[in-house]
Short mmCIF file of C-alpha atoms and ligand atoms in Angstrom, two decimals:
data_model
loop_
_atom_site.label_atom_id
_atom_site.label_comp_id
_atom_site.label_asym_id
_atom_site.label_seq_id
_atom_site.Cartn_x
_atom_site.Cartn_y
_atom_site.Cartn_z
CA MET I 25 0.65 -0.13 0.05
CA PHE I 26 1.45 2.82 -0.66
CA TYR I 27 0.14 6.60 1.04
CA THR I 28 1.13 10.92 0.25
CA ILE I 29 0.58 13.02 2.55
CA ILE I 30 0.46 16.67 0.97
CA GLY I 31 -0.46 19.83 2.40
CA THR I 32 -3.69 21.61 0.96
CA GLN I 33 -3.30 25.18 2.19
CA TRP I 34 -0.58 27.07 2.28
CA GLY I 35 1.28 24.22 4.13
CA ASP I 36 1.80 24.37 7.88
CA GLU I 37 -1.35 22.03 8.30
CA GLY I 38 0.29 19.07 10.33
CA LYS I 39 1.13 17.15 7.62
CA GLY I 40 4.98 16.01 9.68
CA LYS I 41 1.84 14.42 12.51
CA ILE I 42 -0.06 12.71 10.33
CA VAL I 43 2.82 11.38 7.99
CA ASP I 44 4.24 10.76 12.24
CA TRP I 45 0.93 8.60 12.69
CA LEU I 46 0.78 7.21 9.74
CA ALA I 47 4.39 6.40 9.79
CA SER I 48 3.40 3.56 12.85
CA LYS I 49 2.16 0.98 9.78
CA ALA I 50 5.46 2.17 7.14
CA ASP I 51 8.37 1.37 5.53
CA VAL I 52 9.69 3.67 4.04
CA VAL I 53 8.63 7.39 4.08
CA VAL I 54 10.03 9.54 0.92
CA ARG I 55 9.74 13.42 0.57
CA PHE I 56 10.12 14.37 -2.62
CA GLN I 57 10.43 18.87 -3.64
CA GLY I 58 10.89 21.84 -1.42
CA GLY I 59 13.30 21.66 1.12
CA ASN I 60 14.81 23.13 3.90
CA ASN I 61 12.69 25.54 3.69
CA ALA I 62 9.96 22.82 4.94
CA GLY I 63 9.54 22.56 9.15
CA HIS I 64 7.79 19.74 10.28
CA THR I 65 7.72 19.81 14.14
CA ILE I 66 6.26 15.68 15.69
CA LYS I 67 5.89 15.59 19.60
CA ILE I 68 6.26 12.44 21.59
CA ASN I 69 5.04 12.92 24.98
CA ASP I 70 7.09 15.48 26.02
CA LYS I 71 9.58 15.58 22.65
CA ILE I 72 9.57 17.94 20.55
CA PHE I 73 11.53 17.04 17.00
CA LYS I 74 11.27 18.97 14.40
CA LEU I 75 11.85 18.30 10.09
CA ASN I 76 13.18 19.94 8.06
CA LEU I 77 14.49 18.20 5.72
CA LEU I 78 14.70 14.12 7.04
CA PRO I 79 11.02 12.31 5.97
CA SER I 80 9.51 12.44 9.27
CA GLY I 81 9.96 8.61 9.62
CA ILE I 82 13.04 9.15 10.92
CA ILE I 83 11.83 10.10 14.35
CA ARG I 84 10.90 5.85 14.54
CA GLY I 85 13.19 4.39 12.63
CA LYS I 86 11.70 4.23 9.28
CA LYS I 87 14.15 3.66 5.88
CA CYS I 88 13.57 7.25 5.45
CA ILE I 89 14.18 8.55 0.77
CA ILE I 90 15.08 12.21 0.28
CA GLY I 91 14.51 12.15 -3.29
CA ASN I 92 15.88 13.98 -6.45
CA GLY I 93 13.26 17.23 -6.42
CA VAL I 94 13.82 17.88 -3.55
CA VAL I 95 16.62 21.05 -3.55
CA LEU I 96 19.27 19.60 -0.44
CA ASP I 97 20.85 21.92 1.08
CA PRO I 98 24.52 20.15 2.04
CA TRP I 99 25.35 21.58 5.40
CA ALA I 100 21.66 21.94 6.45
CA LEU I 101 22.03 18.56 6.51
CA GLU I 102 24.91 17.67 8.31
CA ASN I 103 23.08 20.42 11.64
CA GLU I 104 20.04 18.95 11.18
CA ILE I 105 21.16 15.17 11.56
CA ASN I 106 23.49 16.04 13.93
CA LYS I 107 20.47 17.95 16.20
CA LEU I 108 19.30 14.55 15.53
CA SER I 109 21.39 12.86 16.86
CA SER I 110 21.33 14.93 20.26
CA GLN I 111 18.25 13.80 20.39
CA ASN I 112 19.27 9.70 19.74
CA ILE I 113 17.71 9.13 17.19
CA LEU I 114 20.23 7.30 15.36
CA ILE I 115 20.62 8.15 11.78
CA ASN I 116 23.23 6.18 9.65
CA GLU I 117 22.77 4.75 5.84
CA SER I 118 20.02 2.09 6.65
CA ASN I 119 18.38 5.07 7.44
CA LEU I 120 19.18 7.56 5.64
CA MET I 121 19.91 7.31 1.96
CA ILE I 122 19.52 10.32 -0.92
CA ALA I 123 19.21 10.05 -4.92
CA GLU I 124 22.57 10.64 -6.30
CA ASN I 125 20.85 13.05 -8.93
CA ILE I 126 19.69 15.58 -6.34
CA CYS I 127 20.69 19.23 -6.46
CA LEU I 128 22.24 20.77 -4.38
CA ILE I 129 21.27 24.06 -2.46
CA LEU I 130 24.56 26.35 -2.14
CA PRO I 131 25.88 29.27 -0.10
CA MET I 132 25.55 31.53 -3.11
CA HIS I 133 21.26 30.37 -3.60
CA LYS I 134 20.76 32.20 0.20
CA ILE I 135 22.56 35.02 -1.09
CA ILE I 136 20.64 35.43 -4.23
CA ASP I 137 17.69 34.74 -2.32
CA GLU I 138 17.95 37.63 -0.28
CA LEU I 139 19.25 40.14 -3.12
CA ASN I 140 15.72 39.11 -5.41
CA GLU I 141 13.89 39.58 -2.66
CA ASN I 142 15.48 42.71 -1.77
CA LEU I 143 14.77 43.07 -4.69
CA ARG I 144 10.94 42.80 -5.45
CA GLY I 145 10.65 46.23 -2.92
CA SER I 146 7.10 45.13 -1.15
CA GLU I 147 6.24 42.93 -4.03
CA ILE I 148 8.27 40.62 -1.02
CA ILE I 149 8.14 37.32 -1.40
CA GLY I 150 8.63 36.20 2.23
CA THR I 151 10.55 33.37 1.21
CA THR I 152 12.48 30.97 4.52
CA LYS I 153 16.17 32.42 2.59
CA LYS I 154 16.49 28.64 2.31
CA GLY I 155 17.72 29.82 -0.58
CA ILE I 156 15.08 27.50 -2.72
CA GLY I 157 14.07 29.42 -5.65
CA PRO I 158 17.67 30.39 -6.54
CA ALA I 159 18.09 26.53 -6.95
CA TYR I 160 15.81 25.57 -8.60
CA GLU I 161 16.16 28.33 -11.34
CA ASP I 162 19.71 26.65 -11.64
CA LYS I 163 18.20 23.45 -11.97
CA VAL I 164 15.71 24.22 -14.44
CA GLY I 165 18.86 26.30 -16.67
CA ARG I 166 20.38 23.56 -16.34
CA ARG I 167 23.77 24.24 -14.19
CA SER I 168 23.08 22.45 -11.23
CA ILE I 169 25.43 21.06 -8.74
CA ARG I 170 23.44 17.62 -8.44
CA LEU I 171 25.57 14.64 -5.32
CA CYS I 172 26.78 12.72 -8.25
CA ASP I 173 28.96 14.95 -9.70
CA LEU I 174 31.02 16.69 -6.38
CA ASP I 175 33.53 13.20 -6.65
CA ASP I 176 34.70 14.05 -9.76
CA ASP I 177 36.67 16.51 -10.22
CA ALA I 178 37.57 18.21 -13.31
CA LEU I 179 33.94 18.07 -14.02
CA LEU I 180 32.68 19.78 -10.38
CA ARG I 181 35.19 22.27 -10.48
CA LYS I 182 34.29 22.72 -15.14
CA LYS I 183 30.68 23.38 -13.16
CA ILE I 184 31.84 25.49 -10.16
CA ASN I 185 32.86 27.61 -12.46
CA SER I 186 31.09 27.65 -15.56
CA LEU I 187 28.00 28.95 -12.52
CA ILE I 188 30.24 31.91 -11.48
CA ASP I 189 30.63 33.24 -15.36
CA PHE I 190 26.61 33.01 -14.84
CA HIS I 191 25.77 34.79 -11.98
CA ILE I 192 29.52 37.19 -11.99
CA LEU I 193 27.25 40.09 -13.00
CA ARG I 194 24.54 39.98 -10.74
CA PHE I 195 27.38 39.70 -7.72
CA LYS I 196 30.01 42.05 -9.30
CA ASP I 197 26.72 44.44 -8.86
CA ASN I 198 26.48 43.76 -5.17
CA ASN I 199 30.26 43.40 -4.17
CA ILE I 200 29.88 39.33 -3.58
CA GLU I 201 32.79 37.82 -4.25
CA ILE I 202 32.67 33.70 -4.67
CA ASN I 203 35.88 32.24 -4.32
CA SER I 204 35.77 28.88 -6.69
CA SER I 205 38.31 27.20 -4.91
CA GLU I 206 37.47 28.37 -1.91
CA LEU I 207 33.31 26.14 -2.54
CA PHE I 208 35.27 23.16 -4.59
CA GLN I 209 37.11 22.89 -1.55
CA LYS I 210 33.90 22.89 0.32
CA LEU I 211 31.94 20.74 -1.42
CA LYS I 212 35.19 17.49 -1.69
CA SER I 213 34.37 18.76 2.32
CA ILE I 214 31.07 17.66 2.84
CA ASN I 215 30.59 14.64 0.34
CA GLN I 216 32.77 13.00 2.72
CA PHE I 217 30.32 13.88 4.83
CA VAL I 218 27.14 12.86 2.52
CA LYS I 219 28.41 10.74 0.39
CA LYS I 220 27.43 7.13 1.95
CA TYR I 221 24.32 8.21 1.67
CA VAL I 222 23.54 8.44 -1.28
CA GLN I 223 22.11 5.88 -4.50
CA PRO I 224 19.87 5.63 -6.96
CA THR I 225 17.14 6.29 -4.96
CA TRP I 226 13.70 6.06 -7.95
CA LYS I 227 15.92 2.22 -7.90
CA ILE I 228 15.41 1.53 -4.42
CA LEU I 229 12.34 2.53 -4.15
CA ASN I 230 10.71 0.31 -7.41
CA GLU I 231 12.00 -2.75 -5.71
CA LEU I 232 10.91 -1.87 -2.42
CA SER I 233 7.25 -1.03 -3.89
CA ASN I 234 6.99 -4.47 -5.69
CA LYS I 235 8.52 -6.15 -1.94
CA ASN I 236 5.02 -5.06 -1.16
CA GLU I 237 6.44 -2.67 2.05
CA ILE I 238 4.53 0.15 2.55
CA ILE I 239 5.27 3.91 1.61
CA VAL I 240 4.16 7.20 2.58
CA PHE I 241 5.45 10.08 0.31
CA GLU I 242 6.07 12.99 2.74
CA GLY I 243 4.84 16.37 1.01
CA ALA I 244 5.92 19.97 2.20
CA GLN I 245 4.65 23.64 1.59
CA GLY I 246 1.69 23.48 0.42
CA ALA I 247 -1.43 23.03 -2.49
CA LEU I 248 -1.72 26.89 -2.55
CA LEU I 249 2.21 27.19 -2.53
CA ASP I 250 2.22 25.38 -5.93
CA LEU I 251 4.88 26.53 -8.88
CA ASP I 252 1.42 25.97 -10.77
CA PHE I 253 -1.87 25.45 -9.07
CA GLY I 254 -0.56 28.18 -6.29
CA THR I 255 -1.67 31.49 -5.15
CA TYR I 256 1.24 32.80 -8.32
CA PRO I 257 4.17 34.63 -7.69
CA TYR I 258 3.81 34.78 -4.02
CA VAL I 259 4.33 31.15 -4.16
CA THR I 260 7.35 28.11 -3.64
CA SER I 261 9.65 26.99 -6.08
CA SER I 262 8.46 23.35 -6.60
CA ASN I 263 5.35 21.62 -7.34
CA THR I 264 3.72 21.00 -4.26
CA THR I 265 0.56 19.00 -5.72
CA SER I 266 0.77 15.60 -6.23
CA GLY I 267 1.40 14.38 -9.14
CA GLN I 268 4.88 15.19 -8.38
CA ILE I 269 5.77 12.16 -6.36
CA PHE I 270 6.42 10.97 -9.43
CA SER I 271 9.04 13.13 -10.90
CA GLY I 272 10.84 13.83 -7.28
CA SER I 273 11.30 10.34 -6.53
CA GLY I 274 10.79 7.98 -9.98
CA PHE I 275 8.40 5.84 -8.47
CA SER I 276 6.74 4.45 -10.45
CA ARG I 277 3.33 2.09 -9.10
CA ARG I 278 0.23 2.88 -9.63
CA ASP I 279 -1.79 1.31 -8.38
CA ASN I 280 -3.30 0.55 -4.49
CA HIS I 281 -2.20 4.44 -3.58
CA ARG I 282 -4.52 6.61 -0.55
CA ILE I 283 -3.78 10.29 -1.38
CA PHE I 284 -4.02 12.21 2.03
CA GLY I 285 -4.63 15.77 1.95
CA VAL I 286 -4.33 17.58 5.77
CA THR I 287 -5.99 20.26 5.85
CA LYS I 288 -6.63 22.84 9.12
CA ALA I 289 -9.78 23.72 10.60
CA TYR I 290 -9.31 26.69 10.00
CA THR I 291 -6.18 28.38 7.82
CA THR I 292 -2.80 30.02 7.74
CA ARG I 293 -0.43 31.55 5.77
CA VAL I 294 3.33 32.78 6.53
CA GLY I 295 4.81 35.58 4.64
CA SER I 296 3.08 37.79 1.22
CA GLY I 297 0.03 36.87 -0.53
CA PRO I 298 -3.68 36.38 -1.90
CA PHE I 299 -5.40 35.48 1.59
CA PRO I 300 -8.85 36.40 1.34
CA THR I 301 -10.49 34.83 4.79
CA GLU I 302 -7.88 36.69 7.08
CA LEU I 303 -8.68 37.45 9.85
CA ASN I 304 -6.66 41.23 11.12
CA ASN I 305 -8.83 41.40 13.90
CA SER I 306 -8.90 39.87 17.39
CA ILE I 307 -9.44 36.64 16.37
CA GLY I 308 -7.55 36.18 14.02
CA GLU I 309 -4.78 36.92 17.51
CA TYR I 310 -6.57 34.49 19.38
CA LEU I 311 -5.84 31.83 16.70
CA VAL I 312 -2.41 32.57 16.27
CA GLU I 313 -2.18 32.25 20.12
CA LYS I 314 -4.17 29.70 20.58
CA GLY I 315 -3.05 27.12 17.91
CA ASN I 316 0.56 28.94 18.38
CA GLU I 317 1.00 30.38 14.81
CA PHE I 318 4.61 30.74 14.12
CA GLY I 319 6.65 28.86 11.68
CA THR I 320 8.37 27.17 12.43
CA VAL I 321 11.80 27.66 9.83
CA THR I 322 11.56 31.33 10.57
CA LYS I 323 9.70 31.92 13.88
CA ARG I 324 7.97 34.50 11.53
CA LYS I 325 4.43 34.68 12.81
CA ARG I 326 1.53 32.74 11.26
CA ARG I 327 -1.71 35.22 9.33
CA CYS I 328 -4.97 33.20 10.44
CA GLY I 329 -8.59 33.11 8.70
CA TRP I 330 -11.99 30.77 8.75
CA PHE I 331 -11.92 27.90 6.30
CA ASP I 332 -11.65 29.22 2.62
CA VAL I 333 -13.82 25.98 1.01
CA ASN I 334 -13.33 26.81 -2.40
CA LEU I 335 -9.26 26.15 -1.55
CA VAL I 336 -9.79 23.55 -0.37
CA LYS I 337 -12.52 21.59 -2.18
CA GLN I 338 -9.77 23.39 -5.53
CA THR I 339 -6.72 22.21 -3.48
CA ALA I 340 -8.05 18.35 -2.85
CA LYS I 341 -9.74 18.34 -7.15
CA ILE I 342 -6.08 18.99 -8.77
CA SER I 343 -3.76 16.96 -6.04
CA GLY I 344 -6.73 13.37 -6.31
CA VAL I 345 -7.25 13.30 -2.44
CA ASP I 346 -9.15 10.84 -1.54
CA ASP I 347 -9.51 11.70 2.00
CA ILE I 348 -8.88 15.08 4.60
CA VAL I 349 -7.12 14.62 7.01
CA LEU I 350 -8.70 17.61 8.98
CA THR I 351 -6.38 19.32 11.88
CA LYS I 352 -6.23 21.94 14.36
CA LEU I 353 -10.01 20.94 15.35
CA ASP I 354 -9.28 21.59 19.33
CA VAL I 355 -8.38 25.20 18.52
CA LEU I 356 -11.19 26.24 17.82
CA ASP I 357 -12.91 25.16 20.78
CA ASN I 358 -13.73 28.33 22.61
CA LEU I 359 -15.05 30.29 19.70
CA ASP I 360 -18.59 31.82 19.93
CA GLU I 361 -19.46 31.37 16.39
CA ILE I 362 -17.17 30.25 13.66
CA LYS I 363 -17.19 31.47 10.21
CA ILE I 364 -16.74 29.75 6.88
CA CYS I 365 -15.96 30.60 3.48
CA VAL I 366 -19.17 29.29 1.39
CA GLY I 367 -17.55 31.00 -1.35
CA TYR I 368 -16.48 34.17 -3.08
CA ASN I 369 -18.53 37.87 -4.42
CA ILE I 370 -15.61 39.44 -7.17
CA GLU I 371 -17.26 42.46 -8.88
CA ASN I 372 -20.64 40.73 -8.14
CA LYS I 373 -20.85 37.74 -9.43
CA ASN I 374 -20.03 34.23 -7.55
CA TYR I 375 -17.69 32.10 -7.90
CA ASP I 376 -17.53 28.97 -6.18
CA TYR I 377 -13.40 27.85 -7.64
CA PHE I 378 -10.00 30.58 -6.47
CA PRO I 379 -9.58 32.82 -9.96
CA PHE I 380 -5.93 32.75 -11.15
CA SER I 381 -5.84 36.03 -12.08
CA GLN I 382 -4.18 38.54 -9.69
CA TYR I 383 -6.76 41.49 -10.21
CA LEU I 384 -10.07 39.60 -9.22
CA GLN I 385 -7.70 37.60 -7.05
CA GLU I 386 -7.73 41.55 -4.73
CA LYS I 387 -11.49 42.13 -5.27
CA ILE I 388 -12.75 38.64 -4.00
CA VAL I 389 -15.43 39.53 -1.36
CA PRO I 390 -15.84 36.09 1.11
CA ILE I 391 -19.78 34.66 1.31
CA TYR I 392 -19.94 33.98 5.14
CA LYS I 393 -21.18 30.77 6.52
CA THR I 394 -21.85 30.95 10.52
CA PHE I 395 -22.13 28.35 13.08
CA VAL I 396 -23.10 28.55 16.72
CA GLY I 397 -18.75 27.36 18.84
CA TRP I 398 -19.44 24.19 20.90
CA ASN I 399 -17.75 25.50 23.13
CA THR I 400 -16.04 22.65 25.15
CA SER I 401 -13.10 20.89 24.51
CA THR I 402 -12.39 18.37 21.62
CA PHE I 403 -8.68 18.21 22.67
CA GLY I 404 -7.35 14.85 22.76
CA LEU I 405 -10.56 12.94 21.63
CA LYS I 406 -10.29 9.80 20.00
CA ASN I 407 -14.08 9.32 18.98
CA TRP I 408 -15.75 10.55 16.06
CA SER I 409 -19.00 10.18 18.99
CA ASP I 410 -17.64 11.46 21.46
CA LEU I 411 -17.49 15.27 19.31
CA PRO I 412 -20.10 17.42 20.55
CA LYS I 413 -22.93 17.99 18.22
CA ASN I 414 -22.20 21.01 15.97
CA ALA I 415 -18.23 20.21 16.50
CA GLN I 416 -19.36 17.24 14.60
CA THR I 417 -21.81 19.38 11.01
CA TYR I 418 -19.00 22.35 11.21
CA ILE I 419 -16.91 18.68 9.69
CA ASP I 420 -19.60 18.16 8.39
CA THR I 421 -20.91 21.23 6.37
CA ILE I 422 -17.36 21.52 5.33
CA GLU I 423 -17.50 17.60 4.41
CA GLU I 424 -20.08 18.31 2.29
CA MET I 425 -18.41 21.97 1.07
CA ILE I 426 -15.59 20.42 -0.71
CA GLU I 427 -16.81 17.86 -1.94
CA THR I 428 -14.16 15.54 -0.06
CA ASP I 429 -14.85 12.96 2.94
CA ILE I 430 -12.87 13.55 5.89
CA SER I 431 -12.09 10.95 7.64
CA ILE I 432 -9.45 11.88 10.23
CA ILE I 433 -9.44 14.82 12.40
CA SER I 434 -7.07 15.83 14.97
CA THR I 435 -7.44 17.30 18.07
CA GLY I 436 -3.89 17.75 19.13
CA PRO I 437 -0.07 16.98 18.17
CA GLU I 438 0.97 13.44 19.67
CA ARG I 439 -0.43 10.64 17.56
CA THR I 440 -2.75 9.75 19.66
CA GLN I 441 -5.21 12.81 20.00
CA THR I 442 -6.15 11.70 16.32
CA ILE I 443 -9.12 10.87 15.17
CA ASP I 444 -9.45 7.80 12.33
CA LYS I 445 -13.36 8.43 11.80
CA LYS I 446 -13.38 5.75 8.93
CA LYS I 447 -10.71 3.28 10.01
CA LEU I 448 -7.64 3.69 7.72
CA LEU I 449 -5.51 2.88 9.71
P1 GDP Q 6 4.01 20.90 9.01
O1 GDP Q 6 4.21 21.73 8.53
O2 GDP Q 6 2.91 20.74 7.79
O3 GDP Q 6 3.79 19.85 9.08
O4 GDP Q 6 2.95 21.54 10.54
P2 GDP Q 6 4.12 22.77 11.11
O5 GDP Q 6 4.96 20.91 12.70
O6 GDP Q 6 4.26 23.58 10.69
O7 GDP Q 6 3.02 23.09 11.72
C1 GDP Q 6 1.59 22.93 13.07
C2 GDP Q 6 1.91 22.87 14.48
O8 GDP Q 6 0.48 22.21 14.59
C3 GDP Q 6 2.24 21.26 15.01
O9 GDP Q 6 2.98 23.09 16.72
C4 GDP Q 6 1.67 21.19 15.49
O10 GDP Q 6 2.41 19.80 16.49
C5 GDP Q 6 0.62 21.38 15.74
N1 GDP Q 6 -0.63 20.24 15.29
C6 GDP Q 6 -0.88 19.66 15.09
N2 GDP Q 6 -1.45 18.38 14.86
C7 GDP Q 6 -2.56 19.18 15.93
C8 GDP Q 6 -3.53 19.58 16.54
O11 GDP Q 6 -4.71 18.33 15.79
N3 GDP Q 6 -3.91 20.09 17.31
C9 GDP Q 6 -2.72 21.19 17.98
N4 GDP Q 6 -3.14 21.64 18.89
N5 GDP Q 6 -2.25 20.94 17.25
C10 GDP Q 6 -1.64 20.93 16.34
P1 IMO Q 7 6.12 23.64 5.59
O1 IMO Q 7 6.51 21.96 4.66
C1 IMO Q 7 4.44 27.25 4.65
C2 IMO Q 7 6.53 29.74 2.15
C3 IMO Q 7 6.70 30.44 2.17
C4 IMO Q 7 6.33 31.57 1.32
C5 IMO Q 7 7.72 31.10 0.32
C6 IMO Q 7 8.24 31.09 -0.23
O2 IMO Q 7 6.29 23.27 7.35
O3 IMO Q 7 3.80 23.04 5.29
P2 IMO Q 7 10.79 29.91 -0.06
O4 IMO Q 7 11.87 30.00 0.92
O5 IMO Q 7 10.58 28.32 -0.47
O6 IMO Q 7 10.75 30.15 -2.17
O7 IMO Q 7 8.96 30.37 0.29
O8 IMO Q 7 6.68 30.48 1.06
N1 IMO Q 7 6.53 28.50 2.75
C7 IMO Q 7 5.84 27.62 3.37
N2 IMO Q 7 4.91 28.60 4.07
N3 IMO Q 7 5.31 25.40 5.11
C8 IMO Q 7 6.58 26.03 4.56
O9 IMO Q 7 6.66 24.87 4.34
C9 IMO Q 7 6.96 26.80 3.49
N4 IMO Q 7 8.02 26.42 2.40
C10 IMO Q 7 7.82 28.11 2.59
O10 IMO Q 7 6.49 31.40 3.34
O11 IMO Q 7 5.66 32.63 1.39
MG1 MG Q 8 5.50 23.44 9.13
#
């Protein structure tokens, strides 16, 4: 059996928790896009683990694969492995494999990320400044240095020089000097650390799938940050929707695959860009505080708003989501009134989807449906029948409107704080 976990909003929906919940059943967990811009949190009793690059299955000692669709900052990987080792998580070549054709994030990509943001002025994206966008630009431009290039000194020198030549004017304009021999030495040195993990992961993954191992594909970011289907240009630089799992890992089986879309019971977003149901008021502040809505990677306060049917219905369809996992229901516990956006009015026309035109997006007037809150604690509940009636009505209404089953409900950060309504696990 194969599972994909993707975010259906703007990221931080609780994917890490759900991957960990599913990982009890899994043999292998695979990342297939993004990089260390991701921040996935797993809480186990009093311990908190924060993962950026490593698949969340590493915490439970599962086999983990970082696929070719990811961009890899090898120094960030080293830091993450060291940090997790200090939390007694064992990581070695038998439980971590990295695609040999993965493209690298170099120190210069972080510099370019910063320069690009500065250039954007008021149109700033609010990136994580991890060099993700510039690394993907070099990948698409066919200039990247890949892991498999690090063993070939002559090729590596040549590739470093061409890359510096390509960016030289930009660096000169900004008085930045990149020393090619220093970069060469730095890469050779990190290669000593990373080399043991390098594998033809596409091959291993297909072999494991043929042995009926249970494989979980762990998405990063969310569908509204997808380069094609998100709120472009306020997106990340990879495809975050489920179609990416194949090209981002080389896995090719199309049978027995269940796709979970992780969705918050409200909406959040970090960074700039449209957000039709954003709450710039005391309710928004309440969601920030109660939901502890601060970025895992950048510590920025997340923007908060009501649940938006149009957005999730659309992203669930684009990713072929079989089941929605509705997270952070407990955060809504103390609200007297809860709203969901059931459609948009734009220049006197109703929309049951999110249009891609930035002109139209700016003119969205959300149409709301109001619910009476449940005003009791749902924190940690494990059974559907224990949920207050008003919470069940809230979930049932959303389920009907997004035209996708809500099969799992998360009521707290721990693996056990989960309602498995359809008994899928
Ligand atoms: P991810 O990027 O999608 O993995 O999500 P993050 O880890 O960035 O953010 C989700 C945060 O919510 C984490 O701190 C989780 O521990 C926490 N969380 C996940 N599910 C729940 C839930 O159902 N209730 C509450 N209160 N917190 C949750
Ligand atoms: P997880 O996996 C939330 C956002 C950034 C910025 C935009 C582009 O934890 O859900 P980038 O550095 O990728 O070029 O930034 O994307 N962003 C995320 N927001 N969760 C994430 O990951 C994100 N990864 C990137 O805030 O708006
Ligand atoms: Mg996150």
